[in-house]
XYZ file of C-alpha atoms in Angstrom:
705
model
C 91.449 71.224 83.946
C 91.403 69.602 87.382
C 88.735 71.056 89.667
C 88.424 70.668 93.430
C 85.301 71.447 95.459
C 85.927 72.219 99.131
C 82.278 71.536 99.947
C 81.701 71.190 103.668
C 85.220 69.885 104.358
C 87.365 71.786 106.835
C 90.590 70.085 105.762
C 91.890 67.584 103.256
C 93.637 67.252 99.928
C 93.493 70.093 97.431
C 93.756 67.888 94.336
C 93.262 64.144 93.991
C 95.154 63.529 90.755
C 98.681 64.624 90.060
C 98.444 68.028 88.339
C 99.724 68.418 84.781
C 99.772 72.201 84.277
C 101.778 71.944 81.037
C 98.792 70.339 79.316
C 96.086 72.234 81.206
C 96.726 75.829 80.161
C 99.151 76.255 83.059
C 96.474 75.528 85.677
C 97.449 73.288 88.577
C 93.950 73.250 90.051
C 90.726 75.261 90.039
C 89.179 75.461 93.514
C 85.470 76.070 94.080
C 83.405 76.156 97.256
C 79.792 75.043 97.001
C 77.325 74.340 99.772
C 74.779 71.555 99.544
C 71.261 71.735 100.881
C 67.821 72.866 99.840
C 69.405 75.772 97.976
C 72.914 74.834 96.877
C 75.082 77.825 96.078
C 78.658 78.805 95.319
C 80.579 80.771 97.917
C 82.792 83.273 96.132
C 86.471 83.788 96.949
C 87.384 87.467 97.297
C 91.046 87.815 98.303
C 94.256 85.786 98.363
C 97.747 86.307 99.803
C 100.942 84.235 99.855
C 103.289 83.823 102.809
C 107.004 84.735 102.608
C 108.016 81.292 101.325
C 105.425 81.265 98.559
C 104.368 77.753 99.553
C 101.299 78.672 101.626
C 98.316 80.523 100.209
C 95.699 82.321 102.298
C 92.245 82.752 100.749
C 89.116 84.458 102.080
C 85.552 84.251 100.746
C 82.503 86.503 100.975
C 81.097 84.596 103.966
C 84.240 85.187 106.011
C 85.797 81.714 105.744
C 89.601 81.837 105.697
C 91.487 78.873 104.210
C 95.191 78.037 104.119
C 96.406 76.008 101.135
C 99.735 74.168 101.440
C 100.741 73.904 97.783
C 103.748 71.685 98.493
C 102.052 69.109 100.724
C 98.727 69.313 98.830
C 96.648 70.079 101.927
C 94.084 72.737 102.815
C 92.717 73.773 106.184
C 89.863 76.026 107.267
C 91.576 78.244 109.834
C 88.898 80.826 110.645
C 85.241 81.747 110.285
C 84.986 85.519 110.636
C 81.319 85.738 109.659
C 81.809 88.647 107.265
C 83.501 89.278 103.935
C 87.204 90.077 103.901
C 88.475 93.105 101.972
C 92.246 92.534 102.297
C 94.690 89.888 103.547
C 98.348 89.825 104.643
C 100.366 86.696 105.425
C 103.986 87.935 105.725
C 104.125 88.752 109.434
C 107.183 88.157 111.620
C 105.387 85.332 113.423
C 104.902 82.982 110.504
C 101.654 81.437 111.752
C 99.840 84.769 112.076
C 97.918 86.672 109.413
C 95.934 89.899 109.110
C 92.458 90.144 107.626
C 90.514 93.342 106.954
C 86.765 92.848 107.304
C 83.590 94.443 105.981
C 82.967 96.221 109.308
C 86.205 98.216 108.689
C 88.118 96.384 111.435
C 91.375 94.428 111.094
C 91.909 91.184 112.962
C 95.000 89.082 113.531
C 94.561 85.308 113.771
C 96.912 82.375 114.312
C 96.549 79.528 111.797
C 98.038 76.984 114.209
C 95.810 77.676 117.217
C 92.959 79.220 115.159
C 92.633 81.840 117.880
C 92.135 85.583 117.661
C 95.419 87.326 118.478
C 94.305 90.948 118.225
C 91.492 93.171 117.009
C 92.380 96.581 115.549
C 89.912 99.369 114.888
C 90.238 102.906 113.595
C 89.058 103.021 109.981
C 85.769 104.656 108.991
C 85.628 103.055 105.555
C 86.577 99.779 103.913
C 90.262 98.781 104.147
C 91.469 98.216 100.592
C 95.072 97.139 101.200
C 97.484 95.931 103.871
C 101.230 96.476 103.413
C 103.642 94.656 105.741
C 107.169 95.910 106.418
C 110.006 93.618 105.337
C 110.756 92.793 108.984
C 107.156 91.650 109.502
C 106.885 93.900 112.560
C 104.829 96.752 111.121
C 101.826 97.068 108.834
C 100.071 99.880 106.991
C 96.326 99.560 106.484
C 94.814 101.835 103.891
C 91.277 103.064 103.150
C 90.079 105.919 100.938
C 90.489 108.590 103.628
C 92.954 107.143 106.139
C 96.218 105.217 106.303
C 97.274 103.768 109.649
C 100.636 102.405 110.777
C 100.497 99.517 113.254
C 103.112 97.891 115.487
C 102.489 94.146 115.081
C 104.310 93.281 118.304
C 101.969 95.332 120.475
C 99.138 95.807 117.917
C 99.072 99.476 118.837
C 98.569 102.217 116.270
C 101.777 104.238 115.852
C 100.725 106.783 113.235
C 97.618 107.911 111.403
C 97.475 109.753 108.081
C 94.261 111.680 107.447
C 93.579 113.503 104.180
C 90.801 115.684 102.892
C 87.987 113.800 101.215
C 88.555 115.881 98.082
C 92.101 114.500 97.801
C 91.680 110.883 98.859
C 94.236 108.102 99.254
C 94.890 105.601 96.489
C 97.528 103.508 98.254
C 100.166 103.724 100.982
C 102.772 100.976 101.219
C 106.304 100.044 102.294
C 109.059 99.911 99.697
C 110.950 96.574 99.735
C 114.458 96.404 101.212
C 114.195 99.862 102.764
C 112.660 101.961 105.517
C 110.683 104.088 103.077
C 106.910 104.505 102.857
C 105.347 105.515 99.540
C 102.015 107.370 99.607
C 99.939 107.793 96.443
C 96.976 110.177 96.408
C 94.046 110.689 94.059
C 95.478 113.973 92.787
C 98.351 111.908 91.292
C 100.902 113.134 93.846
C 103.363 110.523 95.094
C 105.479 111.138 98.206
C 108.233 109.067 99.842
C 108.584 109.209 103.632
C 111.264 108.024 106.059
C 109.649 105.293 108.159
C 111.289 106.197 111.497
C 110.753 109.962 111.431
C 108.047 110.330 108.756
C 110.292 112.987 107.224
C 109.449 113.562 103.550
C 112.346 112.245 101.452
C 111.085 113.293 98.029
C 108.072 113.792 95.770
C 107.869 112.389 92.254
C 107.391 115.122 89.638
C 104.130 115.356 87.716
C 104.173 113.637 84.307
C 104.276 115.946 81.304
C 101.121 117.100 79.558
C 99.718 114.531 77.194
C 100.970 111.543 79.181
C 99.161 112.183 82.446
C 96.724 109.624 83.746
C 94.870 109.217 87.008
C 96.833 106.609 88.931
C 94.751 103.956 90.654
C 96.983 100.867 90.873
C 100.671 100.444 91.635
C 103.381 97.773 91.708
C 106.980 97.867 92.889
C 109.924 95.628 91.968
C 111.416 93.466 94.701
C 114.529 95.674 94.853
C 112.358 98.780 95.295
C 113.825 100.600 92.288
C 111.016 100.633 89.696
C 107.434 101.760 90.348
C 104.718 100.846 87.858
C 101.521 102.919 87.902
C 98.299 102.659 85.917
C 94.689 103.775 85.941
C 91.756 104.575 83.657
C 93.817 104.468 80.487
C 95.738 101.993 78.385
C 98.946 103.783 79.353
C 101.314 102.360 81.948
C 103.959 104.555 83.601
C 107.308 103.192 84.827
C 109.137 105.377 87.360
C 112.762 105.057 88.490
C 112.674 105.837 92.222
C 116.435 106.395 92.401
C 116.496 109.157 89.778
C 112.883 110.254 90.479
C 112.263 110.244 86.730
C 109.597 108.804 84.488
C 111.491 106.068 82.665
C 108.984 105.136 80.004
C 105.345 104.876 79.053
C 103.930 101.588 77.822
C 100.830 101.824 75.674
C 98.713 98.696 75.917
C 96.375 97.557 73.085
C 93.356 99.731 72.328
C 91.010 97.102 73.791
C 92.588 97.883 77.168
C 90.723 100.918 78.484
C 91.617 100.699 82.175
C 94.179 98.888 84.322
C 92.732 97.314 87.473
C 95.713 95.541 89.017
C 99.509 95.460 88.620
C 102.013 93.016 90.075
C 105.595 92.089 89.255
C 106.490 88.431 88.863
C 109.224 87.283 91.260
C 112.329 85.567 89.938
C 115.016 84.019 92.144
C 117.750 84.949 89.671
C 117.024 88.561 88.724
C 118.361 90.153 91.890
C 115.031 91.739 92.677
C 115.022 93.851 89.504
C 111.861 92.123 88.332
C 111.382 92.295 84.579
C 107.976 90.637 84.135
C 104.902 92.703 84.986
C 101.364 91.351 85.214
C 98.747 93.833 83.948
C 95.080 93.078 84.706
C 92.737 95.223 82.622
C 88.999 95.910 82.559
C 88.454 93.004 80.129
C 89.461 90.616 82.981
C 92.541 89.384 81.104
C 95.925 89.583 82.828
C 98.774 90.170 80.389
C 102.365 89.485 81.424
C 104.927 91.663 79.668
C 108.707 91.966 79.895
C 109.389 95.637 80.560
C 112.940 95.420 79.154
C 112.630 93.311 76.006
C 109.132 94.547 75.125
C 107.698 91.050 74.753
C 104.262 89.804 75.672
C 105.124 86.539 77.405
C 101.693 85.085 78.198
C 98.285 86.094 79.419
C 95.680 84.588 81.725
C 91.909 84.651 81.687
C 89.422 85.267 78.909
C 86.147 87.070 78.330
C 84.292 83.888 79.354
C 86.501 83.083 82.380
C 87.833 86.409 83.549
C 90.126 87.253 86.472
C 89.050 89.670 89.207
C 92.329 89.770 91.194
C 95.608 87.853 91.420
C 98.645 87.348 93.649
C 102.158 86.131 92.766
C 104.149 83.880 95.066
C 107.447 85.403 96.302
C 109.205 82.220 95.175
C 108.148 82.814 91.576
C 106.422 79.429 91.323
C 102.702 80.147 91.513
C 100.036 82.614 90.475
C 96.791 82.556 92.454
C 93.904 84.143 90.557
C 90.419 84.840 91.893
C 88.121 84.330 88.908
C 85.016 86.332 88.037
C 82.853 83.290 88.815
C 84.200 83.219 92.392
C 86.504 80.220 91.976
C 90.227 80.196 92.714
C 92.742 79.086 90.061
C 96.341 78.170 90.884
C 98.747 78.475 87.940
C 102.267 77.104 87.499
C 104.560 79.895 86.319
C 107.063 77.353 85.010
C 104.425 75.766 82.790
C 103.229 79.140 81.523
C 106.685 80.414 80.626
C 107.707 77.182 78.894
C 104.653 77.158 76.616
C 105.902 78.684 73.373
C 103.909 77.006 70.593
C 101.902 80.065 69.748
C 101.299 82.525 66.914
C 103.626 85.557 66.709
C 103.229 88.007 69.582
C 102.093 91.607 69.452
C 104.687 94.081 68.247
C 105.919 96.627 70.749
C 107.116 99.583 68.701
C 109.291 102.147 70.408
C 108.223 105.515 69.087
C 110.810 108.190 69.832
C 109.641 111.764 69.816
C 112.745 113.951 69.764
C 111.086 116.925 71.424
C 109.557 114.976 74.285
C 112.766 112.953 74.646
C 114.713 116.120 75.249
C 112.098 117.305 77.716
C 111.352 114.127 79.640
C 113.852 111.384 78.665
C 111.025 108.926 78.212
C 110.129 105.981 76.005
C 106.706 105.304 74.619
C 105.927 101.712 73.676
C 102.805 100.959 71.705
C 101.183 97.593 71.366
C 99.688 96.901 67.944
C 98.433 93.355 67.953
C 95.699 91.106 66.740
C 93.558 89.104 69.155
C 95.168 85.880 70.275
C 93.103 82.754 69.768
C 94.343 81.162 72.982
C 95.277 84.100 75.179
C 96.566 82.067 78.118
C 99.536 80.601 76.294
C 102.991 82.052 75.915
C 104.080 83.983 72.864
C 107.298 83.891 70.921
C 108.851 85.645 68.001
C 110.901 88.675 67.080
C 109.938 91.998 68.579
C 110.487 95.173 66.622
C 111.891 97.549 69.164
C 114.728 99.914 69.884
C 116.695 99.684 73.084
C 116.496 103.355 73.941
C 117.075 103.755 77.658
C 116.806 107.293 78.964
C 120.216 108.777 79.693
C 120.228 109.162 83.460
C 122.805 111.329 85.141
C 124.801 108.938 87.270
C 127.429 110.300 89.614
C 130.799 108.683 90.218
C 129.644 107.748 93.719
C 126.600 105.967 92.285
C 128.831 103.946 89.980
C 131.075 103.062 92.905
C 128.085 101.706 94.811
C 126.648 99.671 91.945
C 126.859 95.919 92.551
C 126.237 92.935 90.276
C 122.657 91.720 89.740
C 121.248 95.252 89.890
C 121.940 95.784 93.603
C 123.286 98.978 95.138
C 125.631 99.038 98.117
C 124.229 102.244 99.600
C 120.703 100.835 99.490
C 121.862 97.598 101.098
C 123.619 99.544 103.856
C 120.413 101.490 104.464
C 118.537 98.192 104.707
C 121.151 96.899 107.137
C 120.845 100.015 109.258
C 117.102 99.511 109.513
C 116.993 95.764 110.198
C 120.462 94.939 111.509
C 120.761 92.012 109.096
C 119.829 90.900 105.594
C 116.782 88.696 104.929
C 117.853 85.069 105.402
C 116.229 84.117 102.107
C 118.418 86.519 100.110
C 121.560 86.581 102.289
C 123.748 84.351 100.112
C 122.656 86.215 96.996
C 123.526 89.572 98.602
C 126.892 88.308 99.868
C 127.877 87.113 96.409
C 127.042 90.541 95.015
C 128.854 92.435 97.790
C 132.009 90.348 97.325
C 131.893 90.561 93.498
C 132.652 86.853 93.177
C 133.963 86.133 89.640
C 132.995 82.432 89.657
C 136.149 81.310 87.829
C 135.108 77.732 87.106
C 138.131 76.818 84.974
C 140.683 78.300 87.378
C 139.020 76.612 90.345
C 138.863 73.240 88.589
C 142.564 73.476 87.760
C 143.283 73.896 91.484
C 141.074 70.911 92.326
C 142.798 68.809 89.666
C 146.036 69.103 91.630
C 144.435 66.830 94.244
C 144.704 66.885 98.025
C 147.614 68.989 99.220
C 150.141 67.069 101.288
C 149.653 69.496 104.194
C 146.037 68.329 104.551
C 146.357 64.649 103.662
C 145.685 63.666 107.297
C 143.281 66.464 108.175
C 140.816 64.057 109.808
C 143.378 63.200 112.502
C 143.678 66.805 113.633
C 140.039 67.773 113.008
C 137.815 64.703 113.550
C 134.657 66.120 111.948
C 131.636 63.825 112.214
C 130.250 64.672 108.763
C 132.387 63.053 106.071
C 130.957 65.422 103.473
C 131.927 68.464 105.527
C 135.419 67.066 106.073
C 135.815 66.427 102.347
C 134.726 69.965 101.411
C 137.042 71.438 104.061
C 139.939 69.354 102.738
C 139.264 70.421 99.140
C 138.981 74.097 100.059
C 142.182 74.051 102.102
C 144.003 72.169 99.340
C 142.800 74.688 96.762
C 144.103 77.544 98.922
C 147.459 75.804 99.408
C 147.820 75.205 95.655
C 146.881 78.863 95.054
C 149.506 80.188 97.488
C 152.116 78.154 99.356
C 151.643 79.922 102.682
C 148.176 78.458 103.194
C 149.685 74.997 103.438
C 151.888 76.172 106.305
C 149.453 78.186 108.433
C 148.348 76.136 111.465
C 145.188 78.226 112.000
C 143.912 78.237 108.404
C 141.376 75.403 109.050
C 139.905 77.435 111.937
C 139.549 80.497 109.728
C 138.052 78.589 106.797
C 135.712 76.215 108.643
C 132.715 78.565 109.276
C 132.577 79.443 105.571
C 132.900 75.794 104.552
C 130.014 74.880 106.824
C 127.904 77.630 105.256
C 128.770 76.955 101.598
C 129.369 73.203 101.722
C 126.995 72.612 98.800
C 128.855 75.005 96.487
C 132.654 74.440 96.632
C 133.445 77.155 94.062
C 131.562 79.874 95.960
C 133.056 78.605 99.220
C 136.616 78.901 97.868
C 136.057 82.347 96.375
C 134.409 83.717 99.527
C 137.364 82.508 101.622
C 139.888 83.868 99.111
C 138.098 87.240 99.058
C 138.063 87.351 102.867
C 141.793 86.603 102.982
C 142.893 89.298 100.518
C 140.629 91.965 102.055
C 139.853 91.298 105.719
C 143.169 89.523 106.432
C 145.424 92.297 105.125
C 148.942 92.297 106.677
C 148.211 89.087 108.576
C 151.133 87.139 107.133
C 154.014 89.629 107.211
C 155.359 88.248 110.509
C 154.700 84.591 109.694
C 154.923 82.183 111.502
C 154.067 84.623 114.323
C 150.631 86.248 114.713
C 150.162 89.599 112.919
C 151.580 91.917 115.583
C 150.973 94.961 113.390
C 147.257 94.187 113.024
C 146.829 93.318 116.697
C 148.475 96.606 117.679
C 145.735 98.426 115.731
C 143.124 96.762 117.957
C 145.164 97.632 121.044
C 145.385 101.297 120.011
C 141.605 101.452 119.531
C 141.048 99.871 122.944
C 143.561 102.244 124.561
C 141.685 105.253 123.221
C 138.136 104.125 124.006
C 138.531 102.029 127.198
C 141.811 102.601 129.030
C 140.548 100.950 132.200
C 139.875 97.656 130.428
C 143.238 97.705 128.654
C 145.078 98.401 131.927
C 143.240 95.499 133.553
C 144.278 93.150 130.733
C 147.894 94.350 130.858
C 147.937 93.994 134.636
C 147.230 90.279 134.255
C 149.682 89.865 131.346
C 146.890 89.379 128.808
C 148.234 90.662 125.490
C 146.482 91.254 122.191
C 147.622 87.769 121.152
C 145.347 86.444 123.902
C 142.330 88.757 123.648
C 142.200 89.741 119.961
C 143.906 86.979 118.006
C 141.558 84.126 119.121
C 138.611 86.142 117.763
C 140.322 86.949 114.468
C 141.857 83.572 113.640
C 138.490 81.833 114.112
C 136.481 84.697 112.568
C 134.359 84.791 115.764
C 132.986 81.288 115.078
C 133.858 80.053 118.578
C 132.108 82.855 120.456
C 128.963 83.319 118.330
C 125.998 81.153 117.385
C 125.263 80.571 113.702
C 122.569 83.269 113.579
C 124.774 85.777 115.416
C 127.716 84.996 113.137
C 125.626 85.508 109.992
C 124.294 88.804 111.311
C 127.792 90.003 112.131
C 129.159 89.108 108.699
C 126.242 90.853 107.009
C 127.744 94.013 108.486
C 131.401 93.076 107.976
C 130.922 92.351 104.266
C 128.979 95.606 103.811
C 131.745 97.828 105.196
C 135.401 98.719 104.733
C 137.839 95.926 105.744
C 138.809 97.978 108.810
C 135.336 97.325 110.262
C 136.424 93.796 111.265
C 139.022 95.229 113.662
C 136.406 97.595 115.061
C 134.173 94.580 115.735
C 136.996 92.974 117.743
C 137.429 96.132 119.819
C 133.657 96.470 120.206
C 133.383 92.867 121.405
C 135.950 93.621 124.120
C 134.321 96.886 125.180
C 130.858 95.306 125.341
C 132.336 92.483 127.458
C 134.142 94.769 129.893
C 131.989 93.806 132.913
C 132.857 90.073 132.942
C 136.439 90.754 131.800
C 137.072 93.165 134.691
C 136.072 90.355 137.068
C 138.562 87.892 135.548
C 141.854 87.526 137.414
C 143.318 84.253 136.155
C 144.844 83.667 132.747
C 142.785 80.482 132.350
C 139.568 82.484 132.785
C 140.578 84.958 130.087
C 141.495 82.159 127.691
C 138.189 80.404 128.338
C 136.271 83.632 127.707
C 137.781 84.174 124.257
C 137.224 80.597 123.117
C 133.624 80.034 124.252
C 130.213 81.594 123.695
C 129.202 84.364 126.045
C 125.886 85.963 126.926
C 126.393 89.004 124.737
C 123.899 90.651 122.389
C 125.604 90.721 118.991
C 123.420 93.666 117.923
C 124.997 95.755 120.680
C 128.467 94.750 119.462
C 127.598 95.721 115.879
C 126.262 99.128 116.960
C 129.354 99.743 119.075
C 131.574 98.853 116.108
C 129.810 101.487 113.992
C 130.296 103.979 116.814
C 134.024 103.195 116.905
C 134.252 103.585 113.118
C 132.877 107.121 113.432
C 134.639 108.447 116.535
C 138.119 106.866 116.381
C 140.826 109.500 115.641
C 142.381 109.388 112.188
C 145.909 108.764 113.458
C 144.934 105.377 114.942
C 142.025 104.489 112.656
C 142.656 101.196 110.789
C 141.043 102.623 107.646
C 144.280 104.599 107.178
C 146.415 101.444 107.254
C 144.190 99.064 105.288
C 143.404 99.242 101.587
C 139.885 99.463 100.183
C 137.998 96.343 99.138
C 139.378 94.584 96.043
C 137.535 91.711 94.398
C 139.096 88.592 92.915
C 140.112 88.979 89.287
C 137.993 87.481 86.532
C 139.318 84.423 84.694
C 142.380 83.715 86.845
C 142.905 84.257 90.559
C 145.402 86.979 91.563
C 148.913 86.168 92.743
C 149.139 86.103 96.530
C 152.687 86.545 97.829
C 152.336 88.943 100.769
C 154.390 86.848 103.192
C 158.078 86.151 104.023
C 158.756 83.785 101.146
C 162.049 82.356 102.430
C 160.454 81.175 105.705
C 157.462 79.622 104.001
C 159.641 77.943 101.382
C 161.915 76.557 104.099
C 158.974 75.163 106.089
C 157.446 73.692 102.957
C 160.722 72.015 102.009
C 161.164 70.663 105.540
C 157.648 69.253 105.579
C 158.186 67.621 102.193
C 161.527 66.181 103.378
C 159.897 64.671 106.467
C 157.086 63.250 104.337
C 159.558 61.604 101.964
C 161.481 60.131 104.909
C 158.240 58.667 106.284
C 157.442 57.136 102.896
C 160.951 55.695 102.661
C 160.700 54.305 106.196
C 157.367 52.639 105.435
C 158.770 51.203 102.209
C 161.734 49.665 104.073
C 159.391 48.058 106.597
């Protein structure tokens, strides 16, 4: 095991030899901090916290030293000396260089790791702060002590709310649920309440567990999608709650040597959609056991009776575990190395014991662990698990099924997240989009389109669109060719490169996803666009005009007065999918909302863009000015446009509402792509034949020369 002593250094390398966690019990490095002098001593680490990326680790010791460890660049830096022990840390603020530290004098301070300066000092607690929960936006934080929970605005560092409880009740933990605007409060009397963040209106209370399974909750963990709550306390029982159904899903009974659970945390995985399956359980014996809550397997465990763990944190990226050891050192583990280590004796058996009476009463599962002591507890386990897959039958409404998305996501929950933040987290945006669009990922069908080669309509694409990046040009050419081979009309549409380009730029490293996103956009958000080919979709543009006529007659009259038709003010926005008038960040934010709503929302966005731009448009008098406006970026807040579009969706009369004329979202079919023939076939065929005739004449002419 490689060990690193920080000593009196304020910065430097963390490790000096390349780590080999696969051969070192999963440990990348063990960090200690000793001071030299007449009485040399070890300074104990107390708390750790990862940043949003999972690449930077914040660690505080009992003397108040705060270190930042860059686990990718192998560097550490002493960023603050607070002079007193820290009781909690948070490193996921909106300003990435800032962090919060709760100190022994009950205060909370905000520091900047770049400038090493104090940003703010917050007071208000009368006892030690045990936890800090940061909202997903990074703008708010909840600090929690035994008698008080306080909500802070991290932009102004002012206290917004304060929750006081009677000493006889006491607070166990108050924290934000991920991907939502919900606060969960857990009290010492075992009551758990969910509150709306904006209004602090009580949304629901979890029911009390049945007699015989009750335990005094002390520690909690929540999955990244905010659906499953794990709770434990002074018992070897572990409760799993479904927050959507407000039901106790199951009870996991740990081995008899586990008498109390001190810490719980779910292990992040980039590919599980936030429905984390691996739960770390730290018990009173200072061993942290990692179990799969679905397959009932003990995957691996960390620590031992000789080298126990006092607390641990998991990186959001799912790459590292940082464990503060009982001896005061800090161990960094590689999750990849731990999960790949399988050369071990058979694992404990999780037996699912079904009690028919309690099943009828509570729809729960009890899982018991009957195992022998592992000789090397840190390593992974393998083997068959004797278990029954008995999931409690939850009552799911038709609406719930309609809102279910792939990868365990839920459309209603995502829309609630969008309402709160205005956009999806950048880190998970592509993952969420793929789920919202139900992409089938038809590899064979896509490859068969690629095998047809470059379509003749796009053989000289570089002449018309001289893109600097050859890679980007090549991906654009492939995507356009695939569309043209899929349906003939896409080889004849002059504006198809403009429509496709923003998606190509976004998904240039994944051609299959790029093609399927574009195809999904075409069949859903481009409904009725091709019925008047080769002319613009007059029927669709008239929908926008009707909306504008109802909500802003003055603006429409001004446009008509200067002979500016919907082909001039609406079509440039639609055919380019707003890519000419928005920055990348604005465009992504807008399409977060477009993809999360009915296809008619796109037309509402066009109308909203016009209404929000009425001031500069009313000052335009020349046709050239109007044309310039709709082809260039303008100083317009896209958030205002998005809010206005939602307003139009709600208050537009039914007789002119596009939702009446457009069909609901339909995903691409699995295996093979659907037939697309919603266009005047005779015109497209004639143009295609003419283009092929001209191409053959050019080839013949060149051959004769």
